[in-house]
Coordinates of C-alpha atoms in Angstrom, one line a residue:
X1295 CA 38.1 19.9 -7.9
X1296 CA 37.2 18.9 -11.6
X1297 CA 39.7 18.6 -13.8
X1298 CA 39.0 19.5 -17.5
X1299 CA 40.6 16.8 -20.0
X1300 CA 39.9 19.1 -23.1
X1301 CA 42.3 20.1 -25.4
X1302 CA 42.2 24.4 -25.7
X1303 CA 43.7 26.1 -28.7
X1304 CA 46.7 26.9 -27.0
X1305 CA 47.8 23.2 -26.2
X1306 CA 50.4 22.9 -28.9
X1307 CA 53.2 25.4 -29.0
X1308 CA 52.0 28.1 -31.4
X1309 CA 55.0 29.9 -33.7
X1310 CA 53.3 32.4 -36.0
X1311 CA 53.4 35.4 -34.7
X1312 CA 49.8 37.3 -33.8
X1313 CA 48.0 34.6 -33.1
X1314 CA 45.6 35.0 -30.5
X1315 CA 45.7 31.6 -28.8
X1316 CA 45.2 33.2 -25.0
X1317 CA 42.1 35.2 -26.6
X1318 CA 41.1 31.6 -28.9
X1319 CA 41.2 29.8 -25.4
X1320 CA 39.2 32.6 -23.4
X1321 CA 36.5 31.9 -26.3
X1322 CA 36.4 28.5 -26.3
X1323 CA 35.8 28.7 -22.6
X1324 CA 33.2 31.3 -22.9
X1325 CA 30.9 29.3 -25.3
X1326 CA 30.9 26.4 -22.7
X1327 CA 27.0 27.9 -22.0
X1328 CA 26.0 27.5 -17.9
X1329 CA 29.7 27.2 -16.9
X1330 CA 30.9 29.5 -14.0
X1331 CA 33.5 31.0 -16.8
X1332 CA 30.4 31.9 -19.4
X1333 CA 27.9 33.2 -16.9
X1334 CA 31.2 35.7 -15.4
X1335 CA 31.6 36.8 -19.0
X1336 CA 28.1 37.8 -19.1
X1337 CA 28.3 39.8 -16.6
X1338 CA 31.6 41.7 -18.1
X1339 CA 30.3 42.2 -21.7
X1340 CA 27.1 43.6 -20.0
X1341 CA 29.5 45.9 -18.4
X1342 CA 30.7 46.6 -21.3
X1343 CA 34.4 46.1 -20.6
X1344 CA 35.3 44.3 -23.5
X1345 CA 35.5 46.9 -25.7
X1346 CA 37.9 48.3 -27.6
X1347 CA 40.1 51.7 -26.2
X1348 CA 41.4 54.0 -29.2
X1349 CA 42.3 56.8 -27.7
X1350 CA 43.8 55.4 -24.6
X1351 CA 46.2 53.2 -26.8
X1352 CA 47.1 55.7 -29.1
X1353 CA 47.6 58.1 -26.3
X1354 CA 49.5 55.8 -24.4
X1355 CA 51.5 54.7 -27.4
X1356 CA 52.7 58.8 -28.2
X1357 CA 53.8 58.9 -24.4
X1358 CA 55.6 56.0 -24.0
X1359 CA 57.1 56.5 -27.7
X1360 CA 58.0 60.3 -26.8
X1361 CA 59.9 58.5 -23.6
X1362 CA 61.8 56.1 -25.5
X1363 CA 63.0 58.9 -28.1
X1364 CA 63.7 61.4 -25.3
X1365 CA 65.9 58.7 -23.4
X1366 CA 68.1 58.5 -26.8
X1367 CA 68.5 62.1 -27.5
X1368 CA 69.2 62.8 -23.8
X1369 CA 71.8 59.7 -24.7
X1370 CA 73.0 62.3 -27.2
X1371 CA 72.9 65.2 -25.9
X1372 CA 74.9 64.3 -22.5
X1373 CA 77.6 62.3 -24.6
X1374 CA 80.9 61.7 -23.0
X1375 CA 80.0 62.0 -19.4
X1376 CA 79.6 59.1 -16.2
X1377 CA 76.0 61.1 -16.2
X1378 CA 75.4 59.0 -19.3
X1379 CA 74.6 56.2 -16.4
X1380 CA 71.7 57.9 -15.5
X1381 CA 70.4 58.0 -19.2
X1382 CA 70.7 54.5 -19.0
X1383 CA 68.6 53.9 -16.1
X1384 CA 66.0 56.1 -17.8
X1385 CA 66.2 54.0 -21.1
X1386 CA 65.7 50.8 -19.0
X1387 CA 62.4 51.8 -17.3
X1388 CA 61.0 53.3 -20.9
X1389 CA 62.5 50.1 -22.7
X1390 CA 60.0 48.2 -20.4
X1391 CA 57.1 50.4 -21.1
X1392 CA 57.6 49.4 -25.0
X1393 CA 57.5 45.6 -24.0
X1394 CA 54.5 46.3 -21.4
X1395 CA 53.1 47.9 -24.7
X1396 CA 54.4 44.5 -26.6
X1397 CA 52.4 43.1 -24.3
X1398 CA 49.4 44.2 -25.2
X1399 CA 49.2 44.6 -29.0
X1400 CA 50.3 40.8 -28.8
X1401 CA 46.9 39.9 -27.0
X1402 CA 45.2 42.1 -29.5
X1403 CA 44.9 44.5 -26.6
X1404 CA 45.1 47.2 -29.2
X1405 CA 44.2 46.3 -32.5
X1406 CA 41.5 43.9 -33.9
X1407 CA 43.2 42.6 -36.6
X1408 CA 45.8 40.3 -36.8
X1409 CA 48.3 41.6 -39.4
X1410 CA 48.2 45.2 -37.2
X1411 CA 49.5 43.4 -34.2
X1412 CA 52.0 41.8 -35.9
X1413 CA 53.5 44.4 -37.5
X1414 CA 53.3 46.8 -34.2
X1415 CA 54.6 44.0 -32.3
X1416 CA 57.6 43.2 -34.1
X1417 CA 58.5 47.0 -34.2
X1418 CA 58.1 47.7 -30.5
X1419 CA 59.5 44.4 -29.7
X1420 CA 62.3 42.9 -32.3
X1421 CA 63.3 46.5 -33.3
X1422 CA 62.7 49.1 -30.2
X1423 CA 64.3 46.3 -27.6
X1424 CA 65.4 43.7 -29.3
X1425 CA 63.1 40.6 -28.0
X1426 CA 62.1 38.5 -30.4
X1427 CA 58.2 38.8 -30.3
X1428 CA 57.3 35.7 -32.2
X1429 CA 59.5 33.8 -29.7
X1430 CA 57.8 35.6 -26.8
X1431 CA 54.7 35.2 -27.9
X1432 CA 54.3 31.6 -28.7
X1433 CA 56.3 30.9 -24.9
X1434 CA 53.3 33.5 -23.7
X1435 CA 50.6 31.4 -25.4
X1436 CA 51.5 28.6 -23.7
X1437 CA 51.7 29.9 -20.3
X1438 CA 48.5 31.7 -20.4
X1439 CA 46.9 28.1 -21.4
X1440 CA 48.3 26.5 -18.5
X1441 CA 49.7 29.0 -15.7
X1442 CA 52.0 27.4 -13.2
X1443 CA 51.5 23.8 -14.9
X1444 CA 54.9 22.4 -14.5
X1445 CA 54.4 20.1 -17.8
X1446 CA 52.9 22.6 -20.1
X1447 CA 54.0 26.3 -18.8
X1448 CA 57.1 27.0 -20.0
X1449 CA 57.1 29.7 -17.2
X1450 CA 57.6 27.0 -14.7
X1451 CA 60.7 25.0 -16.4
X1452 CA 63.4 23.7 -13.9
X1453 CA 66.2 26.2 -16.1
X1454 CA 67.4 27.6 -13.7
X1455 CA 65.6 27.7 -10.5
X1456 CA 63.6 25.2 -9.0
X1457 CA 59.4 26.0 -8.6
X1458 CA 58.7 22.9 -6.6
X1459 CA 59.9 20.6 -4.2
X1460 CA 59.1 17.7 -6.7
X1461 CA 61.2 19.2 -9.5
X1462 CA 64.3 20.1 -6.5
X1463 CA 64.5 16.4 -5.5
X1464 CA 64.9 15.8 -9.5
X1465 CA 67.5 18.3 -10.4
X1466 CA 70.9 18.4 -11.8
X1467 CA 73.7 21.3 -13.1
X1468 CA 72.9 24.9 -12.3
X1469 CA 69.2 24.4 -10.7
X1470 CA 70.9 22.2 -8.3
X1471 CA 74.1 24.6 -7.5
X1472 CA 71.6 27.4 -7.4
X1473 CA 68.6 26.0 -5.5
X1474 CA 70.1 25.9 -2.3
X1475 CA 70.3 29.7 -2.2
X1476 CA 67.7 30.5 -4.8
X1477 CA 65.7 32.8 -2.9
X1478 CA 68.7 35.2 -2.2
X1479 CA 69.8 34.6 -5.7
X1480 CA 66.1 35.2 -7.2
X1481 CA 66.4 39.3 -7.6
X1482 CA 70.3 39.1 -8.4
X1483 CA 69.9 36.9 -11.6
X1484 CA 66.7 38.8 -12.5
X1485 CA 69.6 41.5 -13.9
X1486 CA 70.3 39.4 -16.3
X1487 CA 66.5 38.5 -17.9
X1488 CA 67.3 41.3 -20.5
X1489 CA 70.4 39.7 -22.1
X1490 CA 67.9 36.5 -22.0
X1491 CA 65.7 38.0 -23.9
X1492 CA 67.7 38.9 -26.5
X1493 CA 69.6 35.6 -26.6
X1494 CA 66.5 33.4 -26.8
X1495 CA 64.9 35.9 -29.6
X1496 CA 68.5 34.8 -31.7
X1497 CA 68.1 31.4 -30.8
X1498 CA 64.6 31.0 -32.1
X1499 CA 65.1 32.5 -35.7
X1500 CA 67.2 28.8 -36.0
X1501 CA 63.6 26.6 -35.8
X1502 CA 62.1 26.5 -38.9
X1503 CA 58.4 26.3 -37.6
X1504 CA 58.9 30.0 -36.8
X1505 CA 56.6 32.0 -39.1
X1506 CA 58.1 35.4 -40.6
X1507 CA 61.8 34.5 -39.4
X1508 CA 63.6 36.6 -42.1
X1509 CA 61.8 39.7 -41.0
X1510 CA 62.0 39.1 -37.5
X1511 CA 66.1 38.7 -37.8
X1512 CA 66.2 41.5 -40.1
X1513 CA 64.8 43.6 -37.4
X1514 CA 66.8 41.9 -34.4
X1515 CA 69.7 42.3 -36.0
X1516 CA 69.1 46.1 -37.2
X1517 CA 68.2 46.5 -33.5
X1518 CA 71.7 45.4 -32.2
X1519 CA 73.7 47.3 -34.6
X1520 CA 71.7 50.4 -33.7
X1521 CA 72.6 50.1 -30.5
X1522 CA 75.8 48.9 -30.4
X1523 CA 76.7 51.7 -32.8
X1524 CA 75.5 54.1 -30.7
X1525 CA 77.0 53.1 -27.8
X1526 CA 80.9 52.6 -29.0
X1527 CA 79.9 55.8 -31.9
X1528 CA 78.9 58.1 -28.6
X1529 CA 81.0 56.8 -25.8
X1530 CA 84.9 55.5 -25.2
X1531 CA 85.0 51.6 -24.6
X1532 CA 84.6 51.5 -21.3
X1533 CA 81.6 53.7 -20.8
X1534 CA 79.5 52.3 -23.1
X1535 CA 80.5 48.8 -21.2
X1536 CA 79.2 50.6 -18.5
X1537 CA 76.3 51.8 -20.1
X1538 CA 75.3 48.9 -21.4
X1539 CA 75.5 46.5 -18.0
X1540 CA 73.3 49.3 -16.0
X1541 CA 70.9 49.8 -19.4
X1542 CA 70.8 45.7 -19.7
X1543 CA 70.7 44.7 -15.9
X1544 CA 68.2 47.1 -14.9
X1545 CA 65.8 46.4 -17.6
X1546 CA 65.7 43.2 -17.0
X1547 CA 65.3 43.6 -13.2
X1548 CA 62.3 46.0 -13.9
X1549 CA 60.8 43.5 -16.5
X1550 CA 61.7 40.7 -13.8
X1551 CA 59.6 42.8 -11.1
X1552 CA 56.6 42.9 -13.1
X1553 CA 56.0 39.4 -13.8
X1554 CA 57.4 38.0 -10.5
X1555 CA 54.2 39.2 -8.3
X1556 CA 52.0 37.0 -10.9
X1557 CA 52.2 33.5 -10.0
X1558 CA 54.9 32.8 -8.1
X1559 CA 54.3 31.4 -4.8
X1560 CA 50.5 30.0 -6.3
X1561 CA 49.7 26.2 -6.4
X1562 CA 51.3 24.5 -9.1
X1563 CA 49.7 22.2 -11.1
X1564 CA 50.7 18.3 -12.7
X1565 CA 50.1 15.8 -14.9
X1566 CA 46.3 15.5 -15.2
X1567 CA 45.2 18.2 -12.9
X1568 CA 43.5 20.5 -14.8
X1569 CA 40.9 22.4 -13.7
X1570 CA 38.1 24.0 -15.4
X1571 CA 39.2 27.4 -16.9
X1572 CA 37.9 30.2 -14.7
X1573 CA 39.7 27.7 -11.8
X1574 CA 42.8 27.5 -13.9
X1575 CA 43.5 31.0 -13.7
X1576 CA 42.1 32.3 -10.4
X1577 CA 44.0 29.9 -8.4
X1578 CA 47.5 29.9 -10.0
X1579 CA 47.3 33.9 -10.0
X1580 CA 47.5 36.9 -7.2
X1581 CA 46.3 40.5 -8.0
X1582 CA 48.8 42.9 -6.5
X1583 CA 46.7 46.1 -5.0
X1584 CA 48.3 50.1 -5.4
X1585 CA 47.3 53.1 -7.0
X1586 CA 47.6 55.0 -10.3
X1587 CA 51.7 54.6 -10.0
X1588 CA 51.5 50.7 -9.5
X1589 CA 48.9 50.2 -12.5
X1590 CA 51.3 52.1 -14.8
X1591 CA 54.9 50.5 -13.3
X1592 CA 53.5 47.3 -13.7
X1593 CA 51.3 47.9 -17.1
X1594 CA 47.9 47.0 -15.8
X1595 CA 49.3 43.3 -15.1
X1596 CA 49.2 43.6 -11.0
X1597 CA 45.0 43.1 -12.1
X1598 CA 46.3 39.4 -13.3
X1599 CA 44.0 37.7 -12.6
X1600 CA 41.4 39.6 -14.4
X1601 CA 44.0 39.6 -17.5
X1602 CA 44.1 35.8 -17.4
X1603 CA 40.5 35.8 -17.7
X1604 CA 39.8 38.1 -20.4
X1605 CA 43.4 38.1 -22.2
X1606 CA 41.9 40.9 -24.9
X1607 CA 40.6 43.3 -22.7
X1608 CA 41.9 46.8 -22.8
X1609 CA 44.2 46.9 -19.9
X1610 CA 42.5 50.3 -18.3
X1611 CA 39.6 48.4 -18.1
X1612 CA 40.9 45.6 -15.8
X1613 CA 40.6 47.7 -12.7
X1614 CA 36.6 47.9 -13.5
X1615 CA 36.1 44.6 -14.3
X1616 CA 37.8 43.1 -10.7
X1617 CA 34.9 44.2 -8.4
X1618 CA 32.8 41.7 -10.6
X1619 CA 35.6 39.1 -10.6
X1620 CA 36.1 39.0 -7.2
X1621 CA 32.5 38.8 -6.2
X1622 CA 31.8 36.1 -8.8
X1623 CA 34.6 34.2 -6.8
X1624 CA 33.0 35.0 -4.1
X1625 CA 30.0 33.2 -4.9
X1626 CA 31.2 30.4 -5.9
X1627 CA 34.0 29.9 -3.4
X1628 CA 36.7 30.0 -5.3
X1629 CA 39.8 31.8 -3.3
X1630 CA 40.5 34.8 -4.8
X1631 CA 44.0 36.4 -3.9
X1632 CA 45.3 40.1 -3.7
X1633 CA 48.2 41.5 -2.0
X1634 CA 50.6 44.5 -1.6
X1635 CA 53.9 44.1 -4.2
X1636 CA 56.2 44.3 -1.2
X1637 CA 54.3 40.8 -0.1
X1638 CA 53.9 39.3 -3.6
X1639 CA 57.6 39.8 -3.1
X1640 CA 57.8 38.0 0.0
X1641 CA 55.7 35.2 -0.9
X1642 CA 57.5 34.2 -3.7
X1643 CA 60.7 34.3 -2.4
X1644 CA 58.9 32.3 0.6
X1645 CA 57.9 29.8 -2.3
X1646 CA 61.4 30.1 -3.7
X1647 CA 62.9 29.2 -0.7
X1648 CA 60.7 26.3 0.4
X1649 CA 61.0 24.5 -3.1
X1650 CA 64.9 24.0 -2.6
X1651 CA 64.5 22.2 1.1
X1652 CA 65.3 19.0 -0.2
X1653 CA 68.5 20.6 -2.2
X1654 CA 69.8 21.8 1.5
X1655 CA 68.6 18.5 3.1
X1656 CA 70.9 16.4 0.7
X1657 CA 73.6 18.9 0.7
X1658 CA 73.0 18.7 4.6
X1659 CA 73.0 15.0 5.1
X1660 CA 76.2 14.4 2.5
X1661 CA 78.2 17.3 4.9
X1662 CA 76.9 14.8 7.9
X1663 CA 78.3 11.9 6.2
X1664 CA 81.9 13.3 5.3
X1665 CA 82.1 14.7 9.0
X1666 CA 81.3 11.2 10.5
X1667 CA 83.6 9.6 7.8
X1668 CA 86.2 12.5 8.9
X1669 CA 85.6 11.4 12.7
X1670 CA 85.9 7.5 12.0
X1671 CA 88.6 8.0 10.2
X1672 CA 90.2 9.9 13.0
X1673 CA 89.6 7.5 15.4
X1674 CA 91.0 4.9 13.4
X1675 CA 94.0 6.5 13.2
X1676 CA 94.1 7.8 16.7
X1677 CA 94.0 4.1 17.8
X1678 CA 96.6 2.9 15.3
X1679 CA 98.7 5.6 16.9
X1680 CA 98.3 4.0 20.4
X1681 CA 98.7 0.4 19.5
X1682 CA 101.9 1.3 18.1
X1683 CA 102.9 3.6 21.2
X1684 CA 102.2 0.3 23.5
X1685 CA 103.8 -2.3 21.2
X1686 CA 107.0 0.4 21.3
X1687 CA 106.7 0.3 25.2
X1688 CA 107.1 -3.1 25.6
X1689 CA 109.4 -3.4 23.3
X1690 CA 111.9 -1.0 25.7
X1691 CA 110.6 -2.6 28.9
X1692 CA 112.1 -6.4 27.6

């Protein structure tokens, strides 16, 4: 396999938001003329599947706006009631349509230029949801550089669970205490990826090579006392608790469920292994297969390895362009991987489960140790016992 010691634009950690480093990297690739990434490309802007979709976006924008103001009125409108619960099930699924939306405008998905997608993005992500979409989009950057690269994608950090076998037999504090169960842990803790979100969005208006930080605070900020208000305005105490753990937990599960099928469970890479970049992001990707109902749950991204290919293009049009992916692959050999979801599921939690052996091999071998130290100390003091029940004999006998 070659490995590709170049530098792309999206090596270095990128912090002003709307720049379109996955897109910059795409390019740079492109314009490497008679590799297998340029002549692919070819065949996709022949295809015409790189331009731009209007009508869709704004059509898909007025829906999945009309969602997200419907959920809040319902909110409203059903008040004081354990119903409100539902509501906030409802707001969780249309609170991840607006990032899936995010999503796009911050690969310039949706508009060309630059200060457009800024602007949309910090509305539909630091004010509709409260993620901080600077933050997001510079962690994004980097992973759509280097997918599954345990070095460079920050996707792949030992945080909290463990990704590798290499990076078990290294860890300490909670990827430890977790890693031994991670698997069964793995859909559990994804309830909590929403209050992440929010708390790493805080976190990064504190570094000062984040672009634009006033505004993106300001609109944080506005965002949580919006909703707050609402909640305690609307609802007694411990409702609007209760709203707010379902609303929270299951947005983060759904946003958890999207992204999970993507790479996890795909090779990893290290250190200098670094493929060329049509390799980079076939191999460290799997496409997850479904109808209509699966391309809009999971925003066009279960086509991901088409997205990580061409980062800009419309996501209606990734579902075109595969047929041409996958034979291109075909031709040149290169494994090209699509499942159901229910076993993109299973293979990562497979992965999951297989990267924290060495966690339940130590944790194994120290039990073995403390039950043969148990046992010898037993025996010890079993024989004590007897040496002094003889030596008291004897002593009665003279």
């Amino acid at each position: 396999m070659s490995v590709d010691t170049t530098r792309t634009a999206e090596d270095s950690a990128v912090r002003e938001p709307g720049a379109d480093l996955a897109g910059e990297a795409a390019d740079q690739a492109r314009a490497e003329t008679g590799s297998d990434f340029a002549r692919l490309s070819k065949k996709i802007a022949a295809a015409g599947l790189m331009r731009r979709r209007p009508w869709y976006y704004a059509l898909r924008g007025s829906v999945v706006t009309g969602l997200f103001a419907a959920g809040w009125v319902a909110f409203a409108l059903v008040g004081d009631s354990w119903w409100t619960l539902a509501v906030a099930a409802f707001l969780a699924a249309a609170f991840g349509q607006v990032a899936l939306l995010a999503h796009d405008v911050g690969h310039r998905q949706v508009f060309r230029l630059r200060k457009a997608s800024v602007r949309a993005g910090k509305l539909a992500g630091n004010l509709a949801i409260g993620m901080g979409y600077g933050w997001w989009q510079d962690k994004h950057s980097r992973h759509h550089a280097n997918p599954n690269h345990e070095e460079l994608d920050p996707d792949v950090n030992p945080d909290i669970f463990v990704w590798t076998q290499g990076q078990a037999k290294s860890a300490k504090g909670l990827p430890r205490l977790l890693g031994r169960s991670q698997a069964f842990l793995f859909f559990p803790l994804l309830t909590l990826e929403g209050f992440n979100l929010h708390v790493a969005g805080v976190r990064a208006l504190a570094d000062r090579s984040l672009k634009q930080r006033t505004s993106e605070g300001l609109l944080l900020f506005t965002h949580f006392a919006l909703y707050l208000g609402a909640l305690f305005v609307v609802l007694p105490p411990g409702k609007a608790i209760a709203f707010l753990l379902v609303h929270q937990c299951l947005f983060g599960l759904y946003l958890g469920s999207i992204f999970a099928p993507n790479h996890k469970g795909m090779p990893t890479l290290t250190g200098d292994d670094r493929p060329d970049f049509l390799r980079r992001q076939v191999l460290t990707s799997r496409n997850v297969r479904g109808g209509w109902f699966i391309d809009v749950a999971l925003g066009g991204l279960n086509y991901q390895i088409e997205h990580h290919l061409f980062p800009n293009m419309p996501s209606p049009q990734l579902r075109e362009a595969q047929p041409i992916v996958r034979q291109h692959c075909e031709e040149l050999g290169v494994s090209y991987l699509e499942t159901g979801l229910i076993t993109s599921y299973r293979q990562a939690l497979r992965s999951l489960h297989d990267a924290g052996a060495p966690i339940r091999a130590d944790q194994a071998a120290a039990k073995a140790r403390l039950k043969a130290e148990g046992r010898a100390d037993a025996g010890t003091t079993a024989a004590a016992d007897t040496t002094a029940d003889v030596t008291a004999k004897v002593e009665i006998d003279a």
